[in-house]
mmCIF file of C-alpha atoms in Angstrom:
data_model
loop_
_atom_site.group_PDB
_atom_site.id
_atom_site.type_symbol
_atom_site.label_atom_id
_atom_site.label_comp_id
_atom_site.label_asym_id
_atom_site.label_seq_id
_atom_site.Cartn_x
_atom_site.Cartn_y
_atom_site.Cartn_z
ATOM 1 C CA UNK A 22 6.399 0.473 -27.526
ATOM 2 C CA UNK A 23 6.282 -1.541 -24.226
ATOM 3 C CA UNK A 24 3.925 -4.387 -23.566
ATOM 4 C CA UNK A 25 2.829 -2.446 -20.083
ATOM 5 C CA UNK A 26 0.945 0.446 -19.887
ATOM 6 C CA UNK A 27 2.624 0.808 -16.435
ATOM 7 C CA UNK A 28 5.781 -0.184 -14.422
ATOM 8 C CA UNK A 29 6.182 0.357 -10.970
ATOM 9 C CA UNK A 30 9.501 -0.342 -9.628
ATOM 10 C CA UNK A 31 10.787 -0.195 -6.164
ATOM 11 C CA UNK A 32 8.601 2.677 -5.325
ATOM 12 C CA UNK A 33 8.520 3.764 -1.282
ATOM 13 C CA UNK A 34 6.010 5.855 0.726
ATOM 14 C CA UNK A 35 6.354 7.419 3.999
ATOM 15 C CA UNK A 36 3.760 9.426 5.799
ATOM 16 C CA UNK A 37 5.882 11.178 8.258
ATOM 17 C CA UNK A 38 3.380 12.127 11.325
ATOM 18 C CA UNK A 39 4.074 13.165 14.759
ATOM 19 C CA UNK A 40 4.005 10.152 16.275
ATOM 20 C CA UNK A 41 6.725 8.863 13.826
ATOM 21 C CA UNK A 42 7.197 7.691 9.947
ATOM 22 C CA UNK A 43 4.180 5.078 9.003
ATOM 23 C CA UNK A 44 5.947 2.974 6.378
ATOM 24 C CA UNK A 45 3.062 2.961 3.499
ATOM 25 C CA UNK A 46 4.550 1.283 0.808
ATOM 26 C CA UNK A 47 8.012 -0.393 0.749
ATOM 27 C CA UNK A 48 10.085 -1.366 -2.386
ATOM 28 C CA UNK A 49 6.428 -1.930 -4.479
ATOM 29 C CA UNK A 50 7.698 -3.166 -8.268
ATOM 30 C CA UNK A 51 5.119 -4.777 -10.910
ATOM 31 C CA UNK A 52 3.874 -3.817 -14.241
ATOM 32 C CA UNK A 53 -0.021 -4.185 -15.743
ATOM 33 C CA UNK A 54 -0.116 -5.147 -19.731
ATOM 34 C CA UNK A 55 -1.594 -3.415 -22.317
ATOM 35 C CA UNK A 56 -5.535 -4.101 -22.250
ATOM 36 C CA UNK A 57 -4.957 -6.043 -19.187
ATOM 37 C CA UNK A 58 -6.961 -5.910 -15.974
ATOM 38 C CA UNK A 59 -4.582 -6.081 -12.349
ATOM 39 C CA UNK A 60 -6.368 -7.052 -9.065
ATOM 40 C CA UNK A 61 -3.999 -5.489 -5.974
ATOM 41 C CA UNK A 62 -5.632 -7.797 -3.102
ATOM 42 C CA UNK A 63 -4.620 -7.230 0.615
ATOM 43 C CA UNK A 64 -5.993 -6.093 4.274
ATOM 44 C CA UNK A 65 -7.092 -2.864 4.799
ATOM 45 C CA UNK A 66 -3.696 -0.973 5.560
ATOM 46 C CA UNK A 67 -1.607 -2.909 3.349
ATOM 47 C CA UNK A 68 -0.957 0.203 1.224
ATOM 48 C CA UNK A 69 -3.210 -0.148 -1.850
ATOM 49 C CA UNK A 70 -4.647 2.801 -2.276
ATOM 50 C CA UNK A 71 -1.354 4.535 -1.482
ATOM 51 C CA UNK A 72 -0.185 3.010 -4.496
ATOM 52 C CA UNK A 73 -3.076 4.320 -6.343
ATOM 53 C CA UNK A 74 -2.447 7.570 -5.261
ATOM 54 C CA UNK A 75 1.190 7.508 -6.211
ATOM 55 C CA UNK A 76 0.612 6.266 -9.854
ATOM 56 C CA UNK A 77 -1.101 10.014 -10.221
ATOM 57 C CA UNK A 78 1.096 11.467 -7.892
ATOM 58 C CA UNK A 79 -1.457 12.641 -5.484
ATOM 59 C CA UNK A 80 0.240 11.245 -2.575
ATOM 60 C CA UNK A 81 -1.274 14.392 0.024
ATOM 61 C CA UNK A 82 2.398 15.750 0.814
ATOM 62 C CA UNK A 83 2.527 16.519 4.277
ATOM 63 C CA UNK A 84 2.273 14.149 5.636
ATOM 64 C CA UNK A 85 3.136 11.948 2.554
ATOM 65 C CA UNK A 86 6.544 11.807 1.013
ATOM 66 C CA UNK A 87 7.216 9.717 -2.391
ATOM 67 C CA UNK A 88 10.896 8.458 -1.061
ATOM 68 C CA UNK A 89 12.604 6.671 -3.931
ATOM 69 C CA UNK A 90 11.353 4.484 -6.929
ATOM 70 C CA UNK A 91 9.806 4.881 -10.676
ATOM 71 C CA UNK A 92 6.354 5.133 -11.947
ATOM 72 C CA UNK A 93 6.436 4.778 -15.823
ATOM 73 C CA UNK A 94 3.401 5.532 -17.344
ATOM 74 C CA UNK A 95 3.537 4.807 -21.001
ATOM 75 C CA UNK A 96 7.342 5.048 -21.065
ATOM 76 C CA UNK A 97 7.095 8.118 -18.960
ATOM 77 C CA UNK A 98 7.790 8.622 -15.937
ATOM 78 C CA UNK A 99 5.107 10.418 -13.485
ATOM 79 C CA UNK A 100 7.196 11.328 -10.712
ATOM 80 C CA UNK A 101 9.365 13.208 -13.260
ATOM 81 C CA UNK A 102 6.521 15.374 -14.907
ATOM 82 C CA UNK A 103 5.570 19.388 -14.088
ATOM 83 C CA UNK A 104 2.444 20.746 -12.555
ATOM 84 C CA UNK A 105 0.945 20.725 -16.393
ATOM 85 C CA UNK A 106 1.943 17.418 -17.670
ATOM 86 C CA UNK A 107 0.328 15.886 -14.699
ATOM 87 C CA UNK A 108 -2.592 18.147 -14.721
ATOM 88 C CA UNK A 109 -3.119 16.927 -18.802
ATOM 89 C CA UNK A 110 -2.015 12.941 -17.420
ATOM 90 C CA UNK A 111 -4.837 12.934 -14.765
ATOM 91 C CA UNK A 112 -8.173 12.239 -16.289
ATOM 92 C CA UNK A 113 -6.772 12.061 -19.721
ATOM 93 C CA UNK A 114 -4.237 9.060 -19.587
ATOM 94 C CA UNK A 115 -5.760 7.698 -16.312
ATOM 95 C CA UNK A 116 -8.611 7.974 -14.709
ATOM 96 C CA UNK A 117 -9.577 6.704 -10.805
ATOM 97 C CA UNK A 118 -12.498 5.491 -9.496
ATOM 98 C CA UNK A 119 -12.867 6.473 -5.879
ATOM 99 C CA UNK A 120 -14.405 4.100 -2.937
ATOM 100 C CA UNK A 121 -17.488 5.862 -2.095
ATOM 101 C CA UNK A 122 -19.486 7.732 -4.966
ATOM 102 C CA UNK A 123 -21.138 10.041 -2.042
ATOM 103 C CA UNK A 124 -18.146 11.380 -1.266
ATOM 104 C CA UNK A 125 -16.845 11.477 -4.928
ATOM 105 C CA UNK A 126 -19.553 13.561 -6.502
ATOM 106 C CA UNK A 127 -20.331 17.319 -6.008
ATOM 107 C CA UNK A 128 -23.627 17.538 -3.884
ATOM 108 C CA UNK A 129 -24.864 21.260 -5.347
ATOM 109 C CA UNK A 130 -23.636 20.262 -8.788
ATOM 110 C CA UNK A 131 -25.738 18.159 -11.274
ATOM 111 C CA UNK A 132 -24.482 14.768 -12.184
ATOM 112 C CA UNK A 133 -24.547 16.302 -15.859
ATOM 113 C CA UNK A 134 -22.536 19.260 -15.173
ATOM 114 C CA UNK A 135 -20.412 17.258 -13.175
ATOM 115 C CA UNK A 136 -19.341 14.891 -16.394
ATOM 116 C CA UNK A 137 -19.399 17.931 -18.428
ATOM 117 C CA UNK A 138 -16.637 19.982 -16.504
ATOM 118 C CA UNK A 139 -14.203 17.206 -17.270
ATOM 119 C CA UNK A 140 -14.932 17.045 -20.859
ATOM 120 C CA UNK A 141 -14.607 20.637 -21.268
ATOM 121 C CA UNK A 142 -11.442 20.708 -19.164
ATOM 122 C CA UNK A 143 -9.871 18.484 -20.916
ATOM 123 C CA UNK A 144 -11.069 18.362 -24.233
ATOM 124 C CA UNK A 145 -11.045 21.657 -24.692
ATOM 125 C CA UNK A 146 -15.337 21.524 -26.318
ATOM 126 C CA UNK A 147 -18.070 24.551 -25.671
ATOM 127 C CA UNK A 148 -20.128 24.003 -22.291
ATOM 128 C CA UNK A 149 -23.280 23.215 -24.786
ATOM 129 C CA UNK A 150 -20.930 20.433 -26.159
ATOM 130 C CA UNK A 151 -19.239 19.248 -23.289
ATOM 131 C CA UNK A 152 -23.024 18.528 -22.100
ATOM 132 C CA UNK A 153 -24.798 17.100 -24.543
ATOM 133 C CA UNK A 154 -21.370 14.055 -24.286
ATOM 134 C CA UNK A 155 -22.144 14.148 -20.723
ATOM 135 C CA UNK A 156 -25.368 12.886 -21.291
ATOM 136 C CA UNK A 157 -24.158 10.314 -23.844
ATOM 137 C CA UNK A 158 -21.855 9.277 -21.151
ATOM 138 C CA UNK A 159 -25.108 8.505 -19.052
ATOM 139 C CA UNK A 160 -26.366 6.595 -21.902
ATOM 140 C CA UNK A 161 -23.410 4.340 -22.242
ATOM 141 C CA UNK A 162 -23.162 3.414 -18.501
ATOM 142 C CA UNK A 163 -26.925 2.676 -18.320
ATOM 143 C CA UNK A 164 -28.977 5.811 -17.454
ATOM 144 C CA UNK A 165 -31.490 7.688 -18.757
ATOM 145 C CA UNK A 166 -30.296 11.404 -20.551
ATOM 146 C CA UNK A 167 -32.797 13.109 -18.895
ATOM 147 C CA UNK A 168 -31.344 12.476 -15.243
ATOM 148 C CA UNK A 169 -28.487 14.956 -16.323
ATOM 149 C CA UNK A 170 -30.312 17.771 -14.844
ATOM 150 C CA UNK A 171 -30.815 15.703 -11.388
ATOM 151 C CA UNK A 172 -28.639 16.360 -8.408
ATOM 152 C CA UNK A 173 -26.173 12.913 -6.689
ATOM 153 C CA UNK A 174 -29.275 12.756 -3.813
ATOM 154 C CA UNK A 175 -31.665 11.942 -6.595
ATOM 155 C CA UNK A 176 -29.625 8.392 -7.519
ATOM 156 C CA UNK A 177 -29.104 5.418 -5.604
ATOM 157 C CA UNK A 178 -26.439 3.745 -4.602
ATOM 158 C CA UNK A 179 -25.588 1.658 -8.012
ATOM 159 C CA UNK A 180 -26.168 4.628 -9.951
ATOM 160 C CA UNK A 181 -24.229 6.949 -8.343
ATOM 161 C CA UNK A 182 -21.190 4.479 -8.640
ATOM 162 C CA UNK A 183 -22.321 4.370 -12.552
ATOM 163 C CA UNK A 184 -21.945 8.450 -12.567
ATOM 164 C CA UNK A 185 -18.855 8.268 -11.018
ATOM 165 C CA UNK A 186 -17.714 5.534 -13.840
ATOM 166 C CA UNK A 187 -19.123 7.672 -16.390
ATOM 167 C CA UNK A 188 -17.291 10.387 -14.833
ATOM 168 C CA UNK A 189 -13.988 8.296 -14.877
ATOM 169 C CA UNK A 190 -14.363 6.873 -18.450
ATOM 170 C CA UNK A 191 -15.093 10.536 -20.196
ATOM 171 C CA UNK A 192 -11.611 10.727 -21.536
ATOM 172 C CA UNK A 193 -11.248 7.365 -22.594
ATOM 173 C CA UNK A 194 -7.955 6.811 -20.258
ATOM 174 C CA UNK A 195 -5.085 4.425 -21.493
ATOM 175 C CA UNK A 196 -5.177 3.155 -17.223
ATOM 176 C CA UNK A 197 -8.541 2.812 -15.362
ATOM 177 C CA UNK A 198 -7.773 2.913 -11.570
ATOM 178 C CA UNK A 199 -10.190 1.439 -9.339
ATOM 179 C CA UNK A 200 -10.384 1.649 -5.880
ATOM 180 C CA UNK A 201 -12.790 -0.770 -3.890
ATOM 181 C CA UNK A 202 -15.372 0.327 -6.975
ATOM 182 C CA UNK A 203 -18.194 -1.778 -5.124
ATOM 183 C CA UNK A 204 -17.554 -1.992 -1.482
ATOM 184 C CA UNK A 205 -20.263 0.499 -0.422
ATOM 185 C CA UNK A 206 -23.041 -1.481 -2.695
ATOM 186 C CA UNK A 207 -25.177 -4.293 -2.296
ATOM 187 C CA UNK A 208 -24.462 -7.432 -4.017
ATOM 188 C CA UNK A 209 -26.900 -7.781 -6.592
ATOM 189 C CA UNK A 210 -25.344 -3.885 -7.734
ATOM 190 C CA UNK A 211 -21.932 -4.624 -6.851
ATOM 191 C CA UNK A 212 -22.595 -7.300 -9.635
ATOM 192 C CA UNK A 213 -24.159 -4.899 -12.069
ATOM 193 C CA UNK A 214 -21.342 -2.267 -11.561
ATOM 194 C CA UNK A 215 -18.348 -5.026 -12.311
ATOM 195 C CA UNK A 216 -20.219 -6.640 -15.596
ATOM 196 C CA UNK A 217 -20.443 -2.645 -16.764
ATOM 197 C CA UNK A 218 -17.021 -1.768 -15.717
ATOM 198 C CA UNK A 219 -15.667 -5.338 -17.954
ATOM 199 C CA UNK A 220 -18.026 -4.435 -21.056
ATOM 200 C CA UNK A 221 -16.577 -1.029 -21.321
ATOM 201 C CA UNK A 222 -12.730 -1.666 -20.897
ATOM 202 C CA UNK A 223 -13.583 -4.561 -23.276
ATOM 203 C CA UNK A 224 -15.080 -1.908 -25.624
ATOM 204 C CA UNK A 225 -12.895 1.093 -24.658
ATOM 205 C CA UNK A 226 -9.588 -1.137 -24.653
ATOM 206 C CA UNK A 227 -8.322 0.310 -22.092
ATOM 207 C CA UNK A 228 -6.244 -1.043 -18.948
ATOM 208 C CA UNK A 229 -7.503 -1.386 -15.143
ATOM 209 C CA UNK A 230 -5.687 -1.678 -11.443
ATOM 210 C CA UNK A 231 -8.544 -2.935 -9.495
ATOM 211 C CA UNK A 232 -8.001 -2.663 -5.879
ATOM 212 C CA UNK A 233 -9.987 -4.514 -3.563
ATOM 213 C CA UNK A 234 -9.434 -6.998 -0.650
ATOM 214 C CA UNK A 235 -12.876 -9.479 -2.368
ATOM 215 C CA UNK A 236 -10.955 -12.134 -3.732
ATOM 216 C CA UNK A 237 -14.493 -13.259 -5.790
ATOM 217 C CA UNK A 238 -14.494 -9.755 -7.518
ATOM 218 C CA UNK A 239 -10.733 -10.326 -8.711
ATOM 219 C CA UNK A 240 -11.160 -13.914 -9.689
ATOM 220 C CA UNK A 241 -14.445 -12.623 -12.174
ATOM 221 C CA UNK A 242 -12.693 -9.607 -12.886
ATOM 222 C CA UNK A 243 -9.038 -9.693 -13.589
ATOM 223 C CA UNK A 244 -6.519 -11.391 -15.782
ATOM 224 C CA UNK A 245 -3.397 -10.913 -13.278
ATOM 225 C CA UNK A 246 -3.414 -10.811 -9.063
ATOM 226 C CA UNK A 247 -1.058 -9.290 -7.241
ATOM 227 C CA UNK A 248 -0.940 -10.212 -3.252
ATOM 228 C CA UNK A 249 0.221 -7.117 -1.057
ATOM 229 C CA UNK A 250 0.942 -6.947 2.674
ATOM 230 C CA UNK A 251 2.947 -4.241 4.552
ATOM 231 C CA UNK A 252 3.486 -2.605 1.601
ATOM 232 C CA UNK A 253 4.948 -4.825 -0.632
ATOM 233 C CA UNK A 254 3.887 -7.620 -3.340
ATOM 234 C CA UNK A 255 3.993 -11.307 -1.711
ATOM 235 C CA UNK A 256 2.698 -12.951 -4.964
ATOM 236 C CA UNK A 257 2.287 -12.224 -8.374
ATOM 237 C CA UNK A 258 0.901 -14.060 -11.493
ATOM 238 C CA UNK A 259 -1.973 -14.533 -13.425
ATOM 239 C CA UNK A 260 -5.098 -15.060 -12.136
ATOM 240 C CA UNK A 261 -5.102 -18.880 -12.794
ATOM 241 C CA UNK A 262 -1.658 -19.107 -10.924
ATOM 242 C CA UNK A 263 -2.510 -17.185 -7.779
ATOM 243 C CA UNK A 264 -5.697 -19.091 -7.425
ATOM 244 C CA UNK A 265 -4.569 -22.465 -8.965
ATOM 245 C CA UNK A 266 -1.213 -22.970 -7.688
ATOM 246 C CA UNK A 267 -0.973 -20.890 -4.453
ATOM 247 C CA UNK A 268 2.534 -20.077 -2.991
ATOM 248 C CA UNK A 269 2.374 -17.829 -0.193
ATOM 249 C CA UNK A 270 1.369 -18.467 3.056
ATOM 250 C CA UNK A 271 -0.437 -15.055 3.926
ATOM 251 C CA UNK A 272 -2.535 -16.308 0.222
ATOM 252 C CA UNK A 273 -2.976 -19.763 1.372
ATOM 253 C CA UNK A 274 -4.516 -17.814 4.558
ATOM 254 C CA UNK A 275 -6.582 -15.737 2.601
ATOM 255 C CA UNK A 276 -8.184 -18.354 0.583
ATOM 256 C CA UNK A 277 -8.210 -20.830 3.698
ATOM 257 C CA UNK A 278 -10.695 -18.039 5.572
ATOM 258 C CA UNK A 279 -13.044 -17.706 2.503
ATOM 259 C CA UNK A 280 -16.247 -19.754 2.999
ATOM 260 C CA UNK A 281 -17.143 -22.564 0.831
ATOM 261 C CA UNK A 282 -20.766 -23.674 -0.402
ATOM 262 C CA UNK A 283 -19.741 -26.880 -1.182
ATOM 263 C CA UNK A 284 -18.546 -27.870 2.134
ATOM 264 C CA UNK A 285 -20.647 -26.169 4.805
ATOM 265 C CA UNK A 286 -19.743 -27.907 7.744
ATOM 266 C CA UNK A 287 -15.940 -27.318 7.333
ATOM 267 C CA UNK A 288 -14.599 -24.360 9.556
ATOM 268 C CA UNK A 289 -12.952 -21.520 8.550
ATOM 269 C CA UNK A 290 -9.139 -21.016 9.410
ATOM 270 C CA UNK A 291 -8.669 -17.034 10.143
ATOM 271 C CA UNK A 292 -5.054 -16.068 10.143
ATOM 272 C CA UNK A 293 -3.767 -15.400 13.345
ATOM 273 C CA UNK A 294 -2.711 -11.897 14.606
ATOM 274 C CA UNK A 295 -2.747 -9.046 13.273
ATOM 275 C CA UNK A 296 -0.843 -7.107 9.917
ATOM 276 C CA UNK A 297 2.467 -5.797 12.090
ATOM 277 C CA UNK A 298 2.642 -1.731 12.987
ATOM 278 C CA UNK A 299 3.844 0.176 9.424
ATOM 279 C CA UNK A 300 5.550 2.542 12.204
ATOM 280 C CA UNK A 301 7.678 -0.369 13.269
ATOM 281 C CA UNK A 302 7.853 -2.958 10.750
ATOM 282 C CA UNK A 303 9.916 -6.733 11.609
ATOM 283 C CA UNK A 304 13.205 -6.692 10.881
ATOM 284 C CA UNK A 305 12.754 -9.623 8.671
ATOM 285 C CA UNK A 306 9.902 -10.685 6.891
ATOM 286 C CA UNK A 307 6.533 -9.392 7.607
ATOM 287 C CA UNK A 308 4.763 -11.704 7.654
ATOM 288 C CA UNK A 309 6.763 -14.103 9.595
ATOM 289 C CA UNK A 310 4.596 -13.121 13.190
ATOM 290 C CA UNK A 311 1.930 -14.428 11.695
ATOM 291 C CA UNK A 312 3.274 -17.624 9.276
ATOM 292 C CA UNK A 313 2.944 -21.047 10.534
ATOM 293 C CA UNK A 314 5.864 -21.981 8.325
ATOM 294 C CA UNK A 315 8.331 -19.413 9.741
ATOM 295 C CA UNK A 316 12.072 -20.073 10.546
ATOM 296 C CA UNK A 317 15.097 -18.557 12.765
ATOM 297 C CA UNK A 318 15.805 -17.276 9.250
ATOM 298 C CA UNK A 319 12.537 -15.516 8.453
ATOM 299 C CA UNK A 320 12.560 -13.494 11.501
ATOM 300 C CA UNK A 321 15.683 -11.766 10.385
ATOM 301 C CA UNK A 322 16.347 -11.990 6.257
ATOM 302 C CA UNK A 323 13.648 -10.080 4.057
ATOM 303 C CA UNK A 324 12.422 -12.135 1.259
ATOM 304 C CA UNK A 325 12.904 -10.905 -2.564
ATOM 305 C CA UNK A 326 10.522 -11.658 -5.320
ATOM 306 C CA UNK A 327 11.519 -14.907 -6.680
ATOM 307 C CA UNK A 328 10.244 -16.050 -10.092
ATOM 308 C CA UNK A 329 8.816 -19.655 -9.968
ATOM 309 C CA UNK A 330 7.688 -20.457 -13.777
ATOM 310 C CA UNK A 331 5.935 -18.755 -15.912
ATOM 311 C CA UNK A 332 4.949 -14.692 -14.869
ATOM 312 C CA UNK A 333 4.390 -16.269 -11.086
ATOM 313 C CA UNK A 334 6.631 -14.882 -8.565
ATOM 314 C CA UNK A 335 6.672 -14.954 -4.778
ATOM 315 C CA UNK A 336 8.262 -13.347 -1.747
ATOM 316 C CA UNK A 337 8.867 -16.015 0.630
ATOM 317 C CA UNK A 338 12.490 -17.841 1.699
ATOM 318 C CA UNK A 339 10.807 -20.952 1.828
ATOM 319 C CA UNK A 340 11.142 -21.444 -2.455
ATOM 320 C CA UNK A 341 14.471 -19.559 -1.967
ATOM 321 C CA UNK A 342 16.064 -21.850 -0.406
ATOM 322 C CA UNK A 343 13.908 -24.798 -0.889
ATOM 323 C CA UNK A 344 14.075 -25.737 3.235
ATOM 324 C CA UNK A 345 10.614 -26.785 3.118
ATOM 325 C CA UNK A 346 7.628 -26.950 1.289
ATOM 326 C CA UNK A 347 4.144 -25.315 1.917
ATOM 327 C CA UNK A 348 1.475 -27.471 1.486
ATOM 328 C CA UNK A 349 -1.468 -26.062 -0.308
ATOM 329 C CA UNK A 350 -4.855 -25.736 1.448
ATOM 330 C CA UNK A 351 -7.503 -24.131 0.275
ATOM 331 C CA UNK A 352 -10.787 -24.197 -1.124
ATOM 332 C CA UNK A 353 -10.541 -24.664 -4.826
#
């Protein structure tokens, strides 16, 4: 058995539109460990949620086309399976977690039958049955049984992100994905929602891909960071090496515009311009428009992941051929 409850490698979206083909995701590899928690951190349109999408092979096709690449799921791989493996793989084996729990729940359903039709779909149990675990599922993520009978109006904010957790975690999945789980909450519930969501992968040992673009949520969250922009992985490692030992410029610029209490009167450094067109991408690196390091060289040579010790790896031609150095500037 492998160590990674998934592998990704070299997997490429296109959305092919009238306007041309927007280049989603391009030549995405990395792999999340068993009981292991991923954060995927980038800008809105770097292609996280694409990813997501293409891990349950729900990529809406038109306009989205799965091009090339692998997605092993256990050993198997997804974008090999029929209409009924990957109708007994989604919600069983993993499980997603959608932005906004308005949007994600039924409003002329109750939040009980809502649970219920996924335990009876796909654990085969009597509607009485499927239920009365439905309202055990309320229990466990911190609500009271007898809002089972209440429509998604009748919760707040918080707890209709815990229904749609509850929802999520009904068939105890092997691969909890997790898509901006707390962006559309306030921060005393965002903080609620996370210490739930860690207490019951703890206790359901189960594996997460966290997607967000909150750098705080991944560094309380998740054991391993991976950087994304224009569709592909920048920087990889464990948490303590993204955040400790920063390689990659767009990072160092992510963690150079965060705000720090401890030294108020220092300004923050945005990164200049703006993520590059994903209908016409550079010829060389990405992020080269934008990097204050960048050479001749960047502009026309993509970088490959380049393992620098340990599991940390980076895409950037500055380590590969060891021209320069970055220095390291950020708060922490």
């Amino acid at each position: 058995m492998s160590d990674n409850i998934l592998e990704i490698k070299d997997l490429v979206v296109h959305y092919e539109t009238d306007d041309g083909c927007v280049n989603a995701v391009n030549g995405l590899s990395f792999s999340i460990g068993r009981k292991k928690t991923l954060g995927l951190v980038g800008e809105t349109g770097a292609g996280k949620t694409t990813t997501a999408l293409s891990i349950l092979n729900l990529v809406p096709d038109p306009p989205g086309k799965i091009k090339s690449g692998s997605i092993l799921l256990d050993g198997r791989d997804v974008l090999q399976m029929t209409d009924k493996e990957l109708e007994e793989m989604r919600g069983n084996d993993v499980a997603m977690i959608f932005q906004d729990p308005m949007t994600a729940l039924n409003p002329v359903m109750t939040v009980g039958d809502q649970i219920a039709e996924s335990i009876e779909l796909h654990q085969h149990v009597s509607s009485k049955e499927a239920f009365e675990k439905a309202k055990e599922m309320l229990k466990m993520v911190g609500i009271a049984e007898s809002r089972a009978y209440d429509y998604p109006h009748q919760f707040s904010g918080g707890m209709r992100q815990r229904v749609v957790i509850a929802i999520a975690l009904t068939c105890k999945p092997k691969l909890l994905l997790s898509d901006e789980p707390t962006t559309a909450l306030d921060v005393t519930i965002q903080a609620q929602v996370l210490e739930l969501m860690k207490e019951l992968i703890r206790s359901q040992q189960m594996s997460m891909l966290l997607i967000t673009h909150d750098l705080g949520v991944v560094a309380e969250t998740c054991d391993d960071v991976a950087v994304m922009y224009a569709g592909k992985i920048v920087e990889i490692g464990t948490a303590d090496e993204v955040f400790n030992h920063t390689l990659h410029p767009y990072t160092e610029g992510l963690f150079n515009s965060l705000p720090n209490l401890r030294e108020r009167g220092e300004e923050l450094i945005p990164i200049k311009g703006l993520m590059p067109d994903p209908m016409n991408l550079p010829e060389g690196c990405a992020f080269a428009p934008r990097c204050p390091y960048a050479t001749e060289a960047c502009e026309k040579t993509q970088p490959e992941l380049t393992l620098m010790g340990g599991t940390h790896c980076v895409a950037c031609l500055a380590y590969r051929d060891a021209q320069f150095s970055l220095r390291r500037n950020h708060n922490g």
